[in-house]
mmCIF file of C-alpha atoms in Angstrom:
data_model
loop_
_atom_site.group_PDB
_atom_site.id
_atom_site.type_symbol
_atom_site.label_atom_id
_atom_site.label_comp_id
_atom_site.label_asym_id
_atom_site.label_seq_id
_atom_site.Cartn_x
_atom_site.Cartn_y
_atom_site.Cartn_z
ATOM 1 C CA LYS A 1 4.601 28.173 15.367
ATOM 2 C CA ASN A 2 3.597 24.603 14.080
ATOM 3 C CA GLU A 3 0.337 24.423 12.263
ATOM 4 C CA VAL A 4 -0.667 21.790 14.506
ATOM 5 C CA GLU A 5 -0.446 22.121 18.152
ATOM 6 C CA GLN A 6 -1.342 19.436 20.827
ATOM 7 C CA SER A 7 -2.006 19.913 24.345
ATOM 8 C CA PRO A 8 -0.988 18.377 26.451
ATOM 9 C CA GLN A 9 2.270 17.141 25.201
ATOM 10 C CA ASN A 10 1.973 14.147 28.146
ATOM 11 C CA LEU A 11 -0.692 13.362 30.355
ATOM 12 C CA THR A 12 -0.974 10.417 33.115
ATOM 13 C CA ALA A 13 -4.446 9.523 34.452
ATOM 14 C CA GLN A 14 -5.773 6.748 36.907
ATOM 15 C CA GLU A 15 -7.956 4.135 35.374
ATOM 16 C CA GLY A 16 -11.366 5.421 34.868
ATOM 17 C CA GLU A 17 -10.781 9.206 34.480
ATOM 18 C CA PHE A 18 -12.404 10.675 31.974
ATOM 19 C CA ILE A 19 -9.548 12.175 29.074
ATOM 20 C CA THR A 20 -9.250 15.185 26.548
ATOM 21 C CA ILE A 21 -6.657 15.730 24.392
ATOM 22 C CA ASN A 22 -6.926 19.362 22.462
ATOM 23 C CA CYS A 23 -5.615 19.838 18.746
ATOM 24 C CA SER A 24 -5.778 23.464 17.243
ATOM 25 C CA TYR A 25 -4.737 24.100 13.557
ATOM 26 C CA SER A 26 -3.717 27.288 11.737
ATOM 27 C CA VAL A 27 -4.705 26.005 8.124
ATOM 28 C CA GLY A 28 -7.964 25.506 6.419
ATOM 29 C CA ILE A 29 -8.982 22.179 6.481
ATOM 30 C CA SER A 30 -11.281 19.792 4.477
ATOM 31 C CA ALA A 31 -10.605 17.344 7.308
ATOM 32 C CA LEU A 32 -9.154 15.947 10.862
ATOM 33 C CA HIS A 33 -7.860 12.867 11.716
ATOM 34 C CA TRP A 34 -7.031 11.080 15.066
ATOM 35 C CA LEU A 35 -4.560 8.462 15.062
ATOM 36 C CA GLN A 36 -3.259 6.340 17.848
ATOM 37 C CA GLN A 37 0.310 4.888 18.213
ATOM 38 C CA HIS A 38 1.089 1.962 20.633
ATOM 39 C CA PRO A 39 4.512 1.818 22.115
ATOM 40 C CA GLY A 40 6.670 0.094 20.047
ATOM 41 C CA GLY A 41 3.614 -0.287 17.623
ATOM 42 C CA GLY A 42 2.141 0.736 14.544
ATOM 43 C CA ILE A 43 -0.777 3.110 13.776
ATOM 44 C CA VAL A 44 -3.988 3.188 13.740
ATOM 45 C CA SER A 45 -6.723 5.818 12.445
ATOM 46 C CA LEU A 46 -9.322 6.309 14.933
ATOM 47 C CA PHE A 47 -11.525 9.092 13.549
ATOM 48 C CA MET A 48 -11.864 11.072 10.080
ATOM 49 C CA LEU A 49 -13.884 14.221 11.041
ATOM 50 C CA SER A 50 -15.072 17.552 8.931
ATOM 51 C CA SER A 51 -17.621 18.671 10.888
ATOM 52 C CA GLY A 52 -19.659 17.607 14.394
ATOM 53 C CA LYS A 53 -18.623 14.924 16.614
ATOM 54 C CA LYS A 54 -17.869 11.062 16.204
ATOM 55 C CA LYS A 55 -18.337 8.383 18.930
ATOM 56 C CA HIS A 56 -16.602 5.067 18.670
ATOM 57 C CA GLY A 57 -17.028 2.767 21.842
ATOM 58 C CA ARG A 58 -15.261 5.096 24.415
ATOM 59 C CA LEU A 59 -13.940 7.434 22.207
ATOM 60 C CA ILE A 60 -15.077 10.623 21.140
ATOM 61 C CA ALA A 61 -13.991 13.190 19.111
ATOM 62 C CA THR A 62 -15.059 16.715 18.306
ATOM 63 C CA ILE A 63 -14.296 19.341 15.612
ATOM 64 C CA ASN A 64 -15.000 23.081 15.644
ATOM 65 C CA ILE A 65 -14.054 24.417 12.393
ATOM 66 C CA GLN A 66 -14.656 27.816 12.850
ATOM 67 C CA GLU A 67 -12.177 27.815 15.977
ATOM 68 C CA LYS A 68 -9.970 25.363 14.169
ATOM 69 C CA HIS A 69 -9.613 23.178 17.492
ATOM 70 C CA SER A 70 -10.665 19.497 17.660
ATOM 71 C CA SER A 71 -10.427 17.444 21.040
ATOM 72 C CA LEU A 72 -10.427 13.643 21.706
ATOM 73 C CA HIS A 73 -12.309 12.516 24.528
ATOM 74 C CA ILE A 74 -11.762 8.755 26.254
ATOM 75 C CA THR A 75 -14.373 8.286 29.175
ATOM 76 C CA ALA A 76 -13.629 5.366 31.619
ATOM 77 C CA SER A 77 -9.724 5.148 30.723
ATOM 78 C CA HIS A 78 -8.198 2.121 30.773
ATOM 79 C CA PRO A 79 -4.443 1.154 30.794
ATOM 80 C CA ARG A 80 -4.855 -0.587 27.315
ATOM 81 C CA ASP A 81 -5.654 3.147 26.256
ATOM 82 C CA SER A 82 -2.024 4.346 26.732
ATOM 83 C CA ALA A 83 -0.493 5.180 23.767
ATOM 84 C CA VAL A 84 0.558 8.163 21.286
ATOM 85 C CA TYR A 85 -2.631 9.988 20.241
ATOM 86 C CA ILE A 86 -1.943 11.848 17.055
ATOM 87 C CA CYS A 87 -3.731 14.760 15.183
ATOM 88 C CA ALA A 88 -3.656 15.233 11.583
ATOM 89 C CA VAL A 89 -5.186 17.824 9.257
ATOM 90 C CA THR A 90 -5.657 17.807 5.312
ATOM 91 C CA PRO A 91 -5.572 21.215 4.128
ATOM 92 C CA GLY A 92 -6.346 19.846 0.601
ATOM 93 C CA THR A 93 -6.811 16.373 -0.588
ATOM 94 C CA ASP A 94 -3.356 14.883 -0.858
ATOM 95 C CA LYS A 95 -1.446 15.288 2.079
ATOM 96 C CA LEU A 96 -1.718 15.471 5.971
ATOM 97 C CA ILE A 97 -0.053 17.791 8.674
ATOM 98 C CA PHE A 98 0.565 15.852 11.571
ATOM 99 C CA GLY A 99 1.108 17.309 15.212
ATOM 100 C CA THR A 100 3.863 15.889 17.802
ATOM 101 C CA GLY A 101 1.431 13.845 19.632
ATOM 102 C CA THR A 102 0.000 13.308 22.931
ATOM 103 C CA ARG A 103 1.588 10.746 25.358
ATOM 104 C CA LEU A 104 -1.204 9.227 27.391
ATOM 105 C CA GLN A 105 -0.027 6.784 30.384
ATOM 106 C CA VAL A 106 -3.376 5.216 32.451
ATOM 107 C CA PHE A 107 -2.471 3.855 35.705
ATOM 108 C CA PRO A 108 -4.409 1.296 37.099
ATOM 109 C CA ASN B 1 -5.491 -9.990 6.547
ATOM 110 C CA ALA B 2 -6.402 -6.728 4.764
ATOM 111 C CA GLY B 3 -4.197 -4.290 4.723
ATOM 112 C CA VAL B 4 -0.336 -2.491 3.994
ATOM 113 C CA THR B 5 2.297 -5.079 4.453
ATOM 114 C CA GLN B 6 5.834 -3.455 4.628
ATOM 115 C CA THR B 7 9.189 -5.191 4.827
ATOM 116 C CA PRO B 8 11.683 -5.796 6.515
ATOM 117 C CA LYS B 9 10.668 -4.738 9.830
ATOM 118 C CA PHE B 10 14.463 -4.380 10.826
ATOM 119 C CA GLN B 11 17.382 -3.358 9.000
ATOM 120 C CA VAL B 12 20.914 -2.263 9.750
ATOM 121 C CA LEU B 13 22.998 -0.866 7.056
ATOM 122 C CA LYS B 14 26.452 0.611 6.750
ATOM 123 C CA THR B 15 26.716 4.266 5.679
ATOM 124 C CA GLY B 16 26.657 3.998 1.942
ATOM 125 C CA GLN B 17 24.881 1.101 1.396
ATOM 126 C CA SER B 18 21.670 0.921 -0.367
ATOM 127 C CA MET B 19 18.276 -0.785 0.637
ATOM 128 C CA THR B 20 14.503 -1.133 -0.549
ATOM 129 C CA LEU B 21 11.841 -0.890 1.606
ATOM 130 C CA GLN B 22 9.111 -2.697 -0.047
ATOM 131 C CA CYS B 23 5.137 -1.940 0.560
ATOM 132 C CA ALA B 24 2.125 -3.547 -0.682
ATOM 133 C CA GLN B 25 -1.838 -2.764 0.018
ATOM 134 C CA ASP B 26 -4.373 -5.275 -1.072
ATOM 135 C CA MET B 27 -7.645 -2.868 -0.410
ATOM 136 C CA ASN B 28 -7.013 -1.726 -3.846
ATOM 137 C CA HIS B 29 -5.989 1.898 -2.561
ATOM 138 C CA ASN B 30 -5.021 4.534 -4.969
ATOM 139 C CA SER B 31 -2.856 6.810 -2.596
ATOM 140 C CA MET B 32 -0.030 5.503 -1.347
ATOM 141 C CA TYR B 33 2.986 7.070 1.219
ATOM 142 C CA TRP B 34 6.038 6.923 2.752
ATOM 143 C CA TYR B 35 6.700 8.450 6.293
ATOM 144 C CA ARG B 36 9.374 8.655 8.732
ATOM 145 C CA GLN B 37 8.920 9.203 12.160
ATOM 146 C CA ASP B 38 12.043 10.755 14.464
ATOM 147 C CA PRO B 39 11.672 11.548 17.993
ATOM 148 C CA GLY B 40 9.806 14.886 18.771
ATOM 149 C CA MET B 41 9.149 15.389 14.901
ATOM 150 C CA GLY B 42 5.779 13.808 14.428
ATOM 151 C CA LEU B 43 5.424 12.063 10.861
ATOM 152 C CA ARG B 44 7.093 13.560 7.681
ATOM 153 C CA LEU B 45 6.353 12.824 4.200
ATOM 154 C CA ILE B 46 9.177 11.525 2.256
ATOM 155 C CA TYR B 47 7.312 10.702 -0.996
ATOM 156 C CA TYR B 48 3.492 10.139 -2.124
ATOM 157 C CA SER B 49 1.618 8.776 -4.865
ATOM 158 C CA ALA B 50 -2.006 9.648 -5.584
ATOM 159 C CA SER B 51 -2.710 7.464 -8.266
ATOM 160 C CA GLU B 52 -0.728 4.150 -10.263
ATOM 161 C CA GLY B 53 2.098 5.804 -12.471
ATOM 162 C CA THR B 54 2.619 9.072 -10.517
ATOM 163 C CA THR B 55 4.835 9.877 -7.665
ATOM 164 C CA ASP B 56 4.986 13.331 -6.083
ATOM 165 C CA LYS B 57 7.887 14.404 -3.773
ATOM 166 C CA GLY B 58 7.062 15.491 0.193
ATOM 167 C CA GLU B 59 8.225 17.362 2.984
ATOM 168 C CA VAL B 60 11.684 15.461 3.143
ATOM 169 C CA PRO B 61 12.379 13.652 -0.075
ATOM 170 C CA ASN B 62 16.713 14.204 -0.439
ATOM 171 C CA GLY B 63 18.016 10.935 0.068
ATOM 172 C CA TYR B 64 15.481 8.763 -1.324
ATOM 173 C CA ASN B 65 13.812 7.581 -4.705
ATOM 174 C CA VAL B 66 10.448 5.831 -5.076
ATOM 175 C CA SER B 67 8.479 3.687 -7.445
ATOM 176 C CA ARG B 68 5.086 2.954 -7.509
ATOM 177 C CA LEU B 69 5.750 -0.596 -9.452
ATOM 178 C CA ASN B 70 1.503 -1.140 -9.936
ATOM 179 C CA LYS B 71 -1.618 -0.064 -8.215
ATOM 180 C CA ARG B 72 -0.755 -2.458 -4.804
ATOM 181 C CA GLU B 73 2.930 -1.646 -4.603
ATOM 182 C CA PHE B 74 5.056 1.472 -3.313
ATOM 183 C CA SER B 75 8.635 0.879 -2.822
ATOM 184 C CA LEU B 76 11.050 3.537 -1.570
ATOM 185 C CA ARG B 77 14.859 3.103 -1.679
ATOM 186 C CA LEU B 78 17.987 4.726 -0.397
ATOM 187 C CA GLU B 79 20.474 4.402 -2.721
ATOM 188 C CA SER B 80 23.464 5.624 -0.382
ATOM 189 C CA ALA B 81 21.968 5.563 3.397
ATOM 190 C CA ALA B 82 23.695 8.065 6.051
ATOM 191 C CA PRO B 83 23.459 7.980 9.552
ATOM 192 C CA SER B 84 20.666 10.916 9.554
ATOM 193 C CA GLN B 85 18.571 8.258 7.545
ATOM 194 C CA THR B 86 18.101 6.627 10.801
ATOM 195 C CA SER B 87 14.407 6.305 11.653
ATOM 196 C CA VAL B 88 11.397 4.473 11.687
ATOM 197 C CA TYR B 89 9.631 4.510 8.264
ATOM 198 C CA PHE B 90 5.667 3.972 7.654
ATOM 199 C CA CYS B 91 4.062 3.429 4.426
ATOM 200 C CA ALA B 92 0.691 4.067 4.499
ATOM 201 C CA SER B 93 -2.345 4.082 1.990
ATOM 202 C CA THR B 94 -5.783 5.864 1.231
ATOM 203 C CA LEU B 95 -8.649 4.999 -1.574
ATOM 204 C CA ASP B 96 -8.860 8.543 -2.839
ATOM 205 C CA SER B 97 -8.599 11.718 -0.891
ATOM 206 C CA LEU B 98 -7.523 12.167 2.444
ATOM 207 C CA GLY B 99 -10.554 14.573 2.734
ATOM 208 C CA ALA B 100 -12.555 11.806 2.850
ATOM 209 C CA ASN B 101 -10.811 8.954 3.709
ATOM 210 C CA VAL B 102 -9.016 7.362 6.530
ATOM 211 C CA LEU B 103 -5.625 6.732 5.879
ATOM 212 C CA THR B 104 -4.569 2.984 6.595
ATOM 213 C CA PHE B 105 -0.432 2.251 7.769
ATOM 214 C CA GLY B 106 1.560 -0.231 8.062
ATOM 215 C CA ALA B 107 3.516 -1.657 10.953
ATOM 216 C CA GLY B 108 6.355 0.129 10.438
ATOM 217 C CA SER B 109 10.209 -0.600 9.160
ATOM 218 C CA ARG B 110 12.886 0.355 12.262
ATOM 219 C CA LEU B 111 16.279 1.441 9.741
ATOM 220 C CA THR B 112 19.866 2.000 12.005
ATOM 221 C CA VAL B 113 22.039 3.476 9.380
ATOM 222 C CA LEU B 114 25.847 3.060 11.009
#
């Protein structure tokens, strides 16, 4: 069993839909990161969380440390949101453990 | 633009050839990382450098060497390339601790070993 599990693995949505991607982890962490990778593109850091909730534009990330769970929400989804979203956790300070990603496709 | 620059973007090698992937950051970050990304496996850490002058093995270091040349630069060398090293390689950096800082990635280097 992977230490970081994401669900779903693949997700399709119509433009405008509210999207949720989940991340569960099994180790103690100091922080959780959400990353975005567009097809054929580089990787961009969206959020780093150690507690609570963060919001940036249409993206919201939440974390529940007790339940070892985080969610990434996208409101009013758009085709440009189509990408792979990767959850990663920091058990210490030097390294990240990555999930295998959630592939999101948003259709017009 | 500030960020992480890695070169080359694409490279094709024959088995047994050597090459070096270069990475430089201009954000005054202390920690630098080399990852490989393979389909269905997520990102895996090859080597990292927590500060200038130090390097440590990650999850998949076999077949690779690294050099932290100075605070800005962290290179990855394949001494004798193998087909199993066909992958996309990403360099990344962070200010200090990953528990308190985001990671900034380079654009990636796609390596094919024939």
